[in-house]
Coordinates of C-alpha atoms in Angstrom, one line a residue:
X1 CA 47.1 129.4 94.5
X2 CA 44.9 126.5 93.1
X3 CA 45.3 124.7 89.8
X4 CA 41.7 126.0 89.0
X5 CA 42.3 129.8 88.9
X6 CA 45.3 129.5 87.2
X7 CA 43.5 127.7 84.5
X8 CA 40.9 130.5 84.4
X9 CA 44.0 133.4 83.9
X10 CA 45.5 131.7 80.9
X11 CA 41.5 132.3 79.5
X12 CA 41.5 135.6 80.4
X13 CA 45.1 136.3 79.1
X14 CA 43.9 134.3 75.9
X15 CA 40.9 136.2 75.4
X16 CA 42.9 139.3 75.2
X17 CA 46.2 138.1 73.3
X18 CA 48.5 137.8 75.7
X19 CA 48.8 133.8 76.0
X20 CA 52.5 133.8 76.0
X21 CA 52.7 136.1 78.8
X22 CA 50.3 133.9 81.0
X23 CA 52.1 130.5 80.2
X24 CA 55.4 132.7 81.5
X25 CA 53.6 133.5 85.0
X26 CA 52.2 130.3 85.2
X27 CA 55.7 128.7 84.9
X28 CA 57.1 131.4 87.3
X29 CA 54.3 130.6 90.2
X30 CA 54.8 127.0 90.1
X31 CA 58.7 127.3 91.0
X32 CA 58.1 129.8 93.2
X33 CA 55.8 127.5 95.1
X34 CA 57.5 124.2 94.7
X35 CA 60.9 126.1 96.0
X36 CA 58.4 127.0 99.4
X37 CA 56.9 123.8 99.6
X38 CA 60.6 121.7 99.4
X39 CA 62.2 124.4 101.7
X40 CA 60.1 126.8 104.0
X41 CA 63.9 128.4 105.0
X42 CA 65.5 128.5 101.2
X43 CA 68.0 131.1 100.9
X44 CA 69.2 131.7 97.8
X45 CA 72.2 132.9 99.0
X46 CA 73.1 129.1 100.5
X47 CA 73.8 127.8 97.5
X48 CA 77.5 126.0 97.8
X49 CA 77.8 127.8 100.7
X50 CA 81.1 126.4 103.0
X51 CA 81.5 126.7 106.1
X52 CA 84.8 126.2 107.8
X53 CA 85.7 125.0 110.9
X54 CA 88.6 123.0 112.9
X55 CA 87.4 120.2 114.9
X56 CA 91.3 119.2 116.2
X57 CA 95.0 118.6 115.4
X58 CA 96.3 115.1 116.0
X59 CA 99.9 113.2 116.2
X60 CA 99.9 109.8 115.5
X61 CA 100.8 108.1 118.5
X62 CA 103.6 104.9 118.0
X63 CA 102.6 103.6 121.7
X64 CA 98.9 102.4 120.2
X65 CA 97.4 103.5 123.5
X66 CA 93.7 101.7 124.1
X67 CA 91.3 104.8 125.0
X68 CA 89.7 103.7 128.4
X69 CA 92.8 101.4 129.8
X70 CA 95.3 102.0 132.9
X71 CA 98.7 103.6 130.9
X72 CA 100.9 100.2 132.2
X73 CA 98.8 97.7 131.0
X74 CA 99.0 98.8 126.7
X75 CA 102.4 101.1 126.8
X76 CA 104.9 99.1 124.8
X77 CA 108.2 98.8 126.6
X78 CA 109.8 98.7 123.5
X79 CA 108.6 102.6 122.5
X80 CA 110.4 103.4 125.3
X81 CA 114.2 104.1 124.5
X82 CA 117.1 105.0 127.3
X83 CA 120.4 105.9 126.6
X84 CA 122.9 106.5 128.9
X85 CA 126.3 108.0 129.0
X86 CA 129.3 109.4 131.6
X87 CA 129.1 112.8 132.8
X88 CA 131.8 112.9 134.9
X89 CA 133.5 110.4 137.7
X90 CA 130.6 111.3 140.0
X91 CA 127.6 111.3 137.4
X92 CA 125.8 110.1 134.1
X93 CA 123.9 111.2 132.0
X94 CA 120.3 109.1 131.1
X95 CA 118.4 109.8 128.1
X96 CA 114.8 108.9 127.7
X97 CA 112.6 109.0 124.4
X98 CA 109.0 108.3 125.3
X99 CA 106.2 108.8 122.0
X100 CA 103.9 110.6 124.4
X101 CA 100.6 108.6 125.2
X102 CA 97.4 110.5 125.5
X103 CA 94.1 109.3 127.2
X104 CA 92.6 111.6 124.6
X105 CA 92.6 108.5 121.8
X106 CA 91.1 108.1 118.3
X107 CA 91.6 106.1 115.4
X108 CA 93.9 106.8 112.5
X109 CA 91.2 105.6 109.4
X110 CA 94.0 104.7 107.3
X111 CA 96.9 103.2 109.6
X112 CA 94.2 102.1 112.3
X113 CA 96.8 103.3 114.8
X114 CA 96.3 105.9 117.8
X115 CA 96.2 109.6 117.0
X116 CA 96.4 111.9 119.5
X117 CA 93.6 114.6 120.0
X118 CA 94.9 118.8 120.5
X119 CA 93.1 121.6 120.3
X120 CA 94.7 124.5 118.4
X121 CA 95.2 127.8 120.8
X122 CA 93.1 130.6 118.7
X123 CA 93.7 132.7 116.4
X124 CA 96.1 130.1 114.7
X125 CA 96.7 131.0 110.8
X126 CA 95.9 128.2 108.3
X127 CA 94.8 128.3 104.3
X128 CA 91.8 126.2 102.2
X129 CA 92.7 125.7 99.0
X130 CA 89.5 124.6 96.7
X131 CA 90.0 122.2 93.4
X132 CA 87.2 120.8 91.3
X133 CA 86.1 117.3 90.2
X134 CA 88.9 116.8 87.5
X135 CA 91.7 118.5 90.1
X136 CA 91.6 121.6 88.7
X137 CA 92.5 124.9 91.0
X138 CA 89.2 127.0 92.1
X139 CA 90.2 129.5 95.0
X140 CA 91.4 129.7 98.1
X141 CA 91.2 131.3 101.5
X142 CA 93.3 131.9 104.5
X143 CA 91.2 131.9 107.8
X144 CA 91.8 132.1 111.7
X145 CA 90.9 129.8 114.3
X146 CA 87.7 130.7 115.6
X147 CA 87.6 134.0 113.6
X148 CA 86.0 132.0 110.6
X149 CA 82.6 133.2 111.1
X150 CA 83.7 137.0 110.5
X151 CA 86.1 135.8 107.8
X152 CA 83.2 134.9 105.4
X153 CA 82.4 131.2 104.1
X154 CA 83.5 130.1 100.7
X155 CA 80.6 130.5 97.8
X156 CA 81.0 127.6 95.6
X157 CA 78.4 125.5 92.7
X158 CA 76.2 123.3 94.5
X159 CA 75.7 119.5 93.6
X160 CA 79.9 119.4 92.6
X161 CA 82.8 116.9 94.5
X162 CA 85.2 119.2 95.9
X163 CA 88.3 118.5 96.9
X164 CA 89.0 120.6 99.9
X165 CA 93.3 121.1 101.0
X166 CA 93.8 123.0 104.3
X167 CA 97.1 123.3 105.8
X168 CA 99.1 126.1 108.5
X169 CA 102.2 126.4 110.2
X170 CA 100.4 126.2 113.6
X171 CA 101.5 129.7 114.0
X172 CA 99.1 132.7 115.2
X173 CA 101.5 135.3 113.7
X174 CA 102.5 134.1 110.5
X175 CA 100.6 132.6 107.6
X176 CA 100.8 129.8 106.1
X177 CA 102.9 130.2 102.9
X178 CA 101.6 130.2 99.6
X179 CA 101.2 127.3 97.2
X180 CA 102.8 127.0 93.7
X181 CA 102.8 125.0 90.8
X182 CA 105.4 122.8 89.1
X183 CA 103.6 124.5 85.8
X184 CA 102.4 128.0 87.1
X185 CA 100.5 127.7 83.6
X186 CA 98.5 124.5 84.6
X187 CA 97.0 124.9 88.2
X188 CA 96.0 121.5 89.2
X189 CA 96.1 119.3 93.0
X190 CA 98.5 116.7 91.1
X191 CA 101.0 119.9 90.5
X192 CA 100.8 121.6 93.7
X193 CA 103.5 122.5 96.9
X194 CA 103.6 124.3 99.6
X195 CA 107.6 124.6 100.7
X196 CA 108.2 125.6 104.8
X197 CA 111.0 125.7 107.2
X198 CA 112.2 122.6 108.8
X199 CA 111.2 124.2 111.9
X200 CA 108.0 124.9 111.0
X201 CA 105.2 122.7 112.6
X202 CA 103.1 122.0 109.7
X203 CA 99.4 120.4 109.6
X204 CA 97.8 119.1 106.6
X205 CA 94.2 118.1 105.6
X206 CA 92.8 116.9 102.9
X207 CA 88.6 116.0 102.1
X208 CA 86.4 115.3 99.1
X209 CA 83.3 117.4 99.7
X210 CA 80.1 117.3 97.8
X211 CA 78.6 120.4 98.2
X212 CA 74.6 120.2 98.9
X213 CA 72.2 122.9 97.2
X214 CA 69.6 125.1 99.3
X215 CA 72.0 124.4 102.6
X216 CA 75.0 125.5 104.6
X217 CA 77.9 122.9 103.9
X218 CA 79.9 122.6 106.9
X219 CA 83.8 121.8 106.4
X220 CA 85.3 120.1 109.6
X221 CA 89.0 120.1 109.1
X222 CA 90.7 117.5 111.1
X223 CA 94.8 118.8 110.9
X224 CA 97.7 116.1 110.9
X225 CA 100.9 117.2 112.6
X226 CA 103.2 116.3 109.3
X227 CA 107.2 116.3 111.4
X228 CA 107.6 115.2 115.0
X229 CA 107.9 117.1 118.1
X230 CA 110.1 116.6 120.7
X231 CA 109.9 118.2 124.4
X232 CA 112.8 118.1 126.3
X233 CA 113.4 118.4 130.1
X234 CA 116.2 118.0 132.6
X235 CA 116.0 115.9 135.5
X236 CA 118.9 117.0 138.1
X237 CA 116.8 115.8 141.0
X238 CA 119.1 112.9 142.2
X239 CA 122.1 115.9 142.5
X240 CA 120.5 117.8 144.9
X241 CA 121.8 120.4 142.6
X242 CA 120.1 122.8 139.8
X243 CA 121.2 123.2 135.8
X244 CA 122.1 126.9 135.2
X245 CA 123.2 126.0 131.5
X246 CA 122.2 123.3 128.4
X247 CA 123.2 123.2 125.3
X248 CA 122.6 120.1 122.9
X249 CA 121.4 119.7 119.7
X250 CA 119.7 116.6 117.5
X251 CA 120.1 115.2 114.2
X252 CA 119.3 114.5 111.5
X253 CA 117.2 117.3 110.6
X254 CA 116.0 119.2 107.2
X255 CA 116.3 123.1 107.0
X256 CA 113.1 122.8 104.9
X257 CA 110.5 119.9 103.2
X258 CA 108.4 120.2 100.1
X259 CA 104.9 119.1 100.5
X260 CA 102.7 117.6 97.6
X261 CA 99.3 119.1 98.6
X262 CA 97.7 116.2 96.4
X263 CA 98.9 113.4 98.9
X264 CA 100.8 115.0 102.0
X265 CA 104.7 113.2 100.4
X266 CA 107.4 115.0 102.0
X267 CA 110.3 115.8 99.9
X268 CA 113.7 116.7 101.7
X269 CA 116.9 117.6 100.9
X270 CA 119.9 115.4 101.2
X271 CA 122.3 117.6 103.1
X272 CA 121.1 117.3 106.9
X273 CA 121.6 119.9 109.6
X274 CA 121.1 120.2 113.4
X275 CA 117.9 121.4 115.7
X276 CA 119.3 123.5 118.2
X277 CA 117.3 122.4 121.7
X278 CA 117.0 125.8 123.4
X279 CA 116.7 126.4 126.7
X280 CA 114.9 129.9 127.6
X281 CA 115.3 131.3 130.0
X282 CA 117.2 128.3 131.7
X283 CA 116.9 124.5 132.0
X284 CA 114.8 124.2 134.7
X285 CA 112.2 124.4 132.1
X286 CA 110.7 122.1 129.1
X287 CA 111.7 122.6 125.7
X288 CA 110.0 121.9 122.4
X289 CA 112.0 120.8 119.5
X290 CA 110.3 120.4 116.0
X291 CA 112.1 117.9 113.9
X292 CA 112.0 117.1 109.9
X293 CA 113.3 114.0 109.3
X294 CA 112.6 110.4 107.4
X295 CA 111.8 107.8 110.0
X296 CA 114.9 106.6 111.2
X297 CA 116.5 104.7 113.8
X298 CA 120.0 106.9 114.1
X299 CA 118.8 110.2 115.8
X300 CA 121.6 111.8 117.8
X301 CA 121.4 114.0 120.7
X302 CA 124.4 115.8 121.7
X303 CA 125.0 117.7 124.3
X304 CA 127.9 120.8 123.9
X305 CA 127.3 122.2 127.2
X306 CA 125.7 121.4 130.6
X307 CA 126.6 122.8 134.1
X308 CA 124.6 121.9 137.2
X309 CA 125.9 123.6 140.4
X310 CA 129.2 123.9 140.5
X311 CA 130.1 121.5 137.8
X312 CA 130.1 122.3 133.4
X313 CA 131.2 119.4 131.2
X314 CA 131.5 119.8 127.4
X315 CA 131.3 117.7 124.5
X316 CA 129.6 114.8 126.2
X317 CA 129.3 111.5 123.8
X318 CA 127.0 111.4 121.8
X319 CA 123.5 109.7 122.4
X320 CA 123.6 107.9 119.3
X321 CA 120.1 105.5 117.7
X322 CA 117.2 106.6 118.7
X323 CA 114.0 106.1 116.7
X324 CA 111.9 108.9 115.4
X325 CA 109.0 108.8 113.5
X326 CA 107.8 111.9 111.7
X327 CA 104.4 113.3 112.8
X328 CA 104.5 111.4 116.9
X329 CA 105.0 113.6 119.5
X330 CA 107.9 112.5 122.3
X331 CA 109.2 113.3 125.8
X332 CA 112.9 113.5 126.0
X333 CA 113.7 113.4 129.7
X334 CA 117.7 113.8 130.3
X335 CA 118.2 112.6 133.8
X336 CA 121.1 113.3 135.5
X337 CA 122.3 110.5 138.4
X338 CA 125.1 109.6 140.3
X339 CA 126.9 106.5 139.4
X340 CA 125.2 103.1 140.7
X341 CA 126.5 102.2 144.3
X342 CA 125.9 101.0 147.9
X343 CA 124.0 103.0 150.2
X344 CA 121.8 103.5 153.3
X345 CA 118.0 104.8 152.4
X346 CA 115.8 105.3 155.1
X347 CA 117.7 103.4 156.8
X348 CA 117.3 100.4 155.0
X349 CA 121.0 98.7 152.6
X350 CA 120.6 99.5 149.2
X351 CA 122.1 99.5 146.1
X352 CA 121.6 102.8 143.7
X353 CA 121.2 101.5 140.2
X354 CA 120.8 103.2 136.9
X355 CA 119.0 105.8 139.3
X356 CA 117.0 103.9 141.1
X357 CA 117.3 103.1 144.1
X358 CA 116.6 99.2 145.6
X359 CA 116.6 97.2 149.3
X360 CA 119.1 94.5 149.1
X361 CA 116.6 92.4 151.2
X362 CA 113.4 90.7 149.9
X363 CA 110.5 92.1 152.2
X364 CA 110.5 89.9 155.9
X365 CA 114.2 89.8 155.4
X366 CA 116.0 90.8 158.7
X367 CA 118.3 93.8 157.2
X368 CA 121.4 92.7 159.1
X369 CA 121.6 89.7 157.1
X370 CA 124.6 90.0 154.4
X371 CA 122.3 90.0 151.7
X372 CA 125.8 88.8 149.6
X373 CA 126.2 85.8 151.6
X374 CA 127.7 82.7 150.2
X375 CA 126.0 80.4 150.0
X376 CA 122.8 82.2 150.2
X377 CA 120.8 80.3 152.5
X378 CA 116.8 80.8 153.9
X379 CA 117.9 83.9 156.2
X380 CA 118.0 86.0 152.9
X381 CA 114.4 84.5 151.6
X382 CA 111.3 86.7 152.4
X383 CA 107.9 86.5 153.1
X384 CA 105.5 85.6 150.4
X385 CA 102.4 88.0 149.6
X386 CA 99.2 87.8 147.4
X387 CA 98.8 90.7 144.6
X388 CA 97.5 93.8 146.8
X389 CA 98.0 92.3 150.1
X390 CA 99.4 93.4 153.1
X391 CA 99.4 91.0 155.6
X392 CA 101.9 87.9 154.4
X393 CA 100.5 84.6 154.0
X394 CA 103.7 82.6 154.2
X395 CA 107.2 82.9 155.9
X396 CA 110.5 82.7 154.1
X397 CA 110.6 78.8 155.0
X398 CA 106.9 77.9 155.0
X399 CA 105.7 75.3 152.7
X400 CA 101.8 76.0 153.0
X401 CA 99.7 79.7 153.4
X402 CA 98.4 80.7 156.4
X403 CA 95.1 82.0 157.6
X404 CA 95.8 85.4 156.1
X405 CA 95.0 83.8 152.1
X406 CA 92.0 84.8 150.7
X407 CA 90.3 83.5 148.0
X408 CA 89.4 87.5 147.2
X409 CA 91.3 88.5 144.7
X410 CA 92.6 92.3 145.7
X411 CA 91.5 95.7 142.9
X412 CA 94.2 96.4 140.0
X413 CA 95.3 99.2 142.2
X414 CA 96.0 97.8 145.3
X415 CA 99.3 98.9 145.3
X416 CA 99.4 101.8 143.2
X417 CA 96.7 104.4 142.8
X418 CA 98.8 106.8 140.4
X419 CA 100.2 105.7 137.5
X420 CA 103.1 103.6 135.5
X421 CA 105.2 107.1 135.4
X422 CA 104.0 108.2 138.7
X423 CA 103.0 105.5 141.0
X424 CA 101.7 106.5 144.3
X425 CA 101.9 103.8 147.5
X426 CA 98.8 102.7 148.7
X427 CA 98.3 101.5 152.5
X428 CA 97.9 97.7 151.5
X429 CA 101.7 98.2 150.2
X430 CA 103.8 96.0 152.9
X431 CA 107.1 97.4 151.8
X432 CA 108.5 100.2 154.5
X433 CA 108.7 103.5 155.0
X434 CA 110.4 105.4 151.8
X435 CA 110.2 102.2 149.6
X436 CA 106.7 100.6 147.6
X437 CA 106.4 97.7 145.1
X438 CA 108.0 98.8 142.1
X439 CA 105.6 98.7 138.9
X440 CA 106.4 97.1 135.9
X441 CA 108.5 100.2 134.4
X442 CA 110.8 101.1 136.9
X443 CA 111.4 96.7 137.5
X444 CA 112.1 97.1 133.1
X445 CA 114.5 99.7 133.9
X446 CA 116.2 97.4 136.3
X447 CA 116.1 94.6 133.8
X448 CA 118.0 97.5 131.1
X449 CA 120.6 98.3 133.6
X450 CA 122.2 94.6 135.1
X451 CA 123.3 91.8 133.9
X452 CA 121.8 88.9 135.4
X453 CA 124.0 85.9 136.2
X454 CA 123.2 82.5 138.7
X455 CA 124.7 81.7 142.1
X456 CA 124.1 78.3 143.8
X457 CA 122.6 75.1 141.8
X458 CA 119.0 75.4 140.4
X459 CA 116.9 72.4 141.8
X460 CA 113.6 72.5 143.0
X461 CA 113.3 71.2 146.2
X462 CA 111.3 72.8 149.5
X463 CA 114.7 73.1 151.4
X464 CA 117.0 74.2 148.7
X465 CA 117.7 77.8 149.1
X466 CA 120.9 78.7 147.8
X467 CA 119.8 79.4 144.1
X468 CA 119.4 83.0 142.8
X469 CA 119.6 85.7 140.3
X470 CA 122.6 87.8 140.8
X471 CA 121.7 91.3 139.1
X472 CA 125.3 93.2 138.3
X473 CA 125.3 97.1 137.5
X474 CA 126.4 97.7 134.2
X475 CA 128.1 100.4 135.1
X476 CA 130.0 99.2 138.1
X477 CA 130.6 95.6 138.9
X478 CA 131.0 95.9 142.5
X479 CA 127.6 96.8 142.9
X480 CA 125.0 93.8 142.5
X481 CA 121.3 92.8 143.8
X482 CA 120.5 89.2 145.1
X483 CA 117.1 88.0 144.0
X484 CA 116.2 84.4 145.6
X485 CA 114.8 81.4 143.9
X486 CA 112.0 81.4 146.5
X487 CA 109.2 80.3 144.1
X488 CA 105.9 80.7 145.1
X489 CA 103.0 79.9 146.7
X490 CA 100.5 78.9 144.4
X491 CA 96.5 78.8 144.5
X492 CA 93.9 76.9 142.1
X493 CA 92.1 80.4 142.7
X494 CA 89.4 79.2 145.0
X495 CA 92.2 77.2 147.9
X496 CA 95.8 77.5 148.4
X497 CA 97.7 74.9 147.3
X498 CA 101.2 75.6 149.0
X499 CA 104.8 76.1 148.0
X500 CA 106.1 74.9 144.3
X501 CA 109.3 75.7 142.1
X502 CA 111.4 76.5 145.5
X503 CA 115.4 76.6 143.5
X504 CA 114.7 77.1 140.4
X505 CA 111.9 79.9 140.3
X506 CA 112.8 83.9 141.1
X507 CA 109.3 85.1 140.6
X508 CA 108.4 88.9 141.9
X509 CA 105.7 91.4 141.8
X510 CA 104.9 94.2 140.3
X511 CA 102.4 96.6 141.4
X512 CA 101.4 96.9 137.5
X513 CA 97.7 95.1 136.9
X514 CA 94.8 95.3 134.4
X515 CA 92.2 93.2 133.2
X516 CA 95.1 91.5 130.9
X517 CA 97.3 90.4 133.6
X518 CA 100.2 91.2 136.1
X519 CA 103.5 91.9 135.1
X520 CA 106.1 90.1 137.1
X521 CA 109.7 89.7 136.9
X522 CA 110.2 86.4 136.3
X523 CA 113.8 83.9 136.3
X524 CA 114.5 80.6 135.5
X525 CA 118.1 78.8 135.4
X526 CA 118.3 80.0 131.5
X527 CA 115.9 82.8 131.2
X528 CA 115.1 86.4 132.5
X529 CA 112.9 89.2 132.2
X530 CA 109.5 90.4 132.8
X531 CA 106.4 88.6 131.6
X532 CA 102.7 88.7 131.7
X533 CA 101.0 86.8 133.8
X534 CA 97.7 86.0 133.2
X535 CA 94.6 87.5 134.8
X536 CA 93.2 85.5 137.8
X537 CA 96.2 84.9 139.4
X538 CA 95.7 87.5 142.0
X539 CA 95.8 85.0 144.5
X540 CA 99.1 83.2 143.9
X541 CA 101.7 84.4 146.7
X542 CA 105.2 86.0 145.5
X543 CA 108.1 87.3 147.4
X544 CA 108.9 91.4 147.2
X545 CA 111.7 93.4 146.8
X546 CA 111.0 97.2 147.0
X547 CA 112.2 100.4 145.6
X548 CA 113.0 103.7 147.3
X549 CA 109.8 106.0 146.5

């Protein structure tokens, strides 16, 4: 329809009295076509129309894990918390509290922190609650995951800011409960709760939406997990035996938390009470434990009950300050181990320590030596290897690196192609059978478990050889590990450039390596520990002691 025959109707409705009527139609047609001509698909019917869906459920994750890096190179030592207490005369009882780390890593907008990313099994139960501009309650809407599309979409005004509230229990089974009002009167966001059980694992969300006319809105809701989650297991592996029966609980937990819808505060009450960790249908299984609690730094396992073959203790003590963080997601791994002592592994001396199990002879060491000679002297120092080598380029007395150097530096996983949690030995690895290079973790753990004291006089000289870090269990003082001061062999990266800090340096490998270094355990006369050593010094030659795979 032109401009020119609707020119000519208005004559011929004028001519006959009916002007009104025309200017009406006229009005009517131009909509009508403007509506086409802005929108050949306009539905009426789209008008604030909401669709819902769930794009994911996240924990925050307190390790800060870099998407795209190897797990040892960004995972904080210091998330990682181990407690450890007697079982019996023959055992203990090792408690591990790990915030779980997830390849699977976005960014928290507001804390710039880690989350980690879950899908939600379907059919899971959640509720949208609508308010408008001023906070004011509209409607709401309980939906299923991925049933939403036969649950019907919310019908709202176009061209308004929503403010949309979704929440659930993470339960299939039972909805989430309903909302109320501090004034039941006066429905607004600022006034609004949602009360649940403290064992309930409840999500929030919260977006403002501004709802676009002639179009399908589309409502991604992006849960938070609101109280932490812990997932217990028993390690009995070191007994040879299996648990039949566990009982333990954790504190301090809340039997229930208020919610403010408005900003996702949690408001407990002040009595606390204990979350049962329940074993079904017996410990050889993993167990998840939802707890609602502050952040705190005194969480308490204790265990009632445990038998493992033939053997049930009660009451064990406590396992007393460990640090939860409400809405991260942990791995509790209760590992039980006999007591640290002397042993033959694969037929090499060790010493069992903390659980692990280490040679008592630096690698090139002949294993008749007493590796608790006094005073130590260059029988007990060891070969010295570049980062991912296997031949050695220097012998326990050398001074300069042989032919086997390269100026090559060897791949981050030269030594271990699995990861910090489950390394796996590697053919370039020149420790033997039934041992590897230990990776950073596992030489942390060590670190946790000794006390490290000096034997001999620290002075650097290329014949002095009787310095060294002793390395005493904790738990038993007869049982020790002797770690030469055998320096190293060091490199300006494109030539070796022979032996340095022989007496005063106790410098070992890890198999742990990324673009941002090598972890090492390092000793001087005053200091000990594991440090960081800088990229590009892959080359540089250290002496190895090995642990029992």
């Amino acid at each position: 329809m032109n401009i020119l025959k609707l020119n000519l109707g208005i004559r011929q409705f004028h001519n006959t009295g009916h002007l009104i009527p025309a200017v009406l139609l006229l009005c009517s047609l131009l909509a009508f076509s403007c509506a086409k001509q802005e929108d050949k698909n306009y539905n009426p019917d789209d008008n604030g129309r909401v669709k819902v869906r769930i794009s994911r459920a996240s924990f925050d994750d307190e390790i800060n894990f870099k998407s795209g890096s190897t797990p040892f190179t960004d995972y904080p030592l210091s998330n990682r918390q181990t407690v450890s207490v007697d079982f019996n005369a023959d055992y203990y009882l090792t408690a591990t509290l790990t915030p779980e780390p997830s390849q699977q890593a976005d960014k928290n907008p507001s804390t710039k922190a880690d989350i980690i990313i879950d899908l939600l099994e379907n059919d899971v139960k959640y509720k949208i609650v609508v308010f408008d501009p001023n906070g004011g309650y509209i409607t709401e809407k309980n939906y299923s995951h991925q049933n939403e599309d036969t649950e019907g979409d919310l019908l709202l005004d176009e061209y308004k800011e929503y403010t949309f509230i979704a929440y659930s229990i993470n339960s299939s089974s039972t909805a989430p409960p309903d909302m109320t009002f501090t004034n039941p009167n006066v429905k607004t966001l600022a006034t609004a709760r949602v009360s649940v059980p403290g064992n309930a694992d409840f999500m929030y969300f919260k977006k403002k939406l501004t709802l676009v006319a002639n179009t399908t809105n589309y409502l991604e809701v992006a849960f938070k997990h609101l109280f932490s989650e812990i997932t217990t297991k028993i390690d009995v592996s070191a007994t040879g035996y299996t648990p039949t029966a566990f009982e333990a609980t954790i504190s301090p937990h809340k039997n229930f938390a208020n919610i403010s819808l408005a900003s996702a505060a949690i408001t407990r009450p002040v009595a606390n009470v204990t979350a049962p960790v329940l074993f079904t249908p017996n410990p050889t299984n993993s167990v998840t434990t939802l707890i609602n609690s502050p952040e705190n730094t005194n969480t308490t396992l204790t265990v009632s009950k445990i038998t493992v073959g033939e053997i049930t203790e009660t009451n064990l003590p406590a396992i007393t300050n460990l640090k939860i963080t409400p809405g991260v997601r942990y791995n509790l791994t209760l590992k039980i181990t006999p007591n640290d002592k002397y042993l033959v592994h694969q037929g090499i001396p060790a010493a069992q320590i903390g659980g692990q199990i280490w040679a008592l002879h630096n690698v090139g060491v002949a294993i008749n030596q007493d590796p608790n000679q006094s005073p130590i002297t260059s029988q007990l120092h060891g070969n010295y290897y570049q980062f991912g080598r296997l031949p050695a380029v220097a012998g326990p007395t050398s001074i300069t690196e042989n032919s086997n150097w390269t100026a090559t530096a060897a791949p981050y996983t030269a030594w271990n192609t699995g990861t910090e949690l489950a390394p796996v030995k590697t053919a370039t690895d020149p420790c033997p059978a039934g041992f590897r290079v230990p990776t950073r973790m596992q030489m942390a753990q060590l670190v946790a478990n000794v006390t490290a004291t000096n034997k001999g006089s620290f002075a650097e000289s290329n014949t002095h050889y009787n310095a060294a870090k002793v390395l005493t269990s904790k738990r038993n003082k007869n049982i020790w590990l002797v770690l030469p001061a055998q320096g190293i062999m060091n490199t300006n990266s494109t030539a070796p450039s022979g032996l340095q800090n022989r007496g005063t340096n106790v410098n070992y490998y890890t198999s742990s390596a990324s673009s941002a270094g090598i972890w090492r355990l390092r000793a001087l006369e005053t200091t000990f520990g594991l440090t960081l050593l800088t990229d590009g010094y892959r080359q540089q030659s250290r002496p190895l002691r090995c642990i029992a795979e």
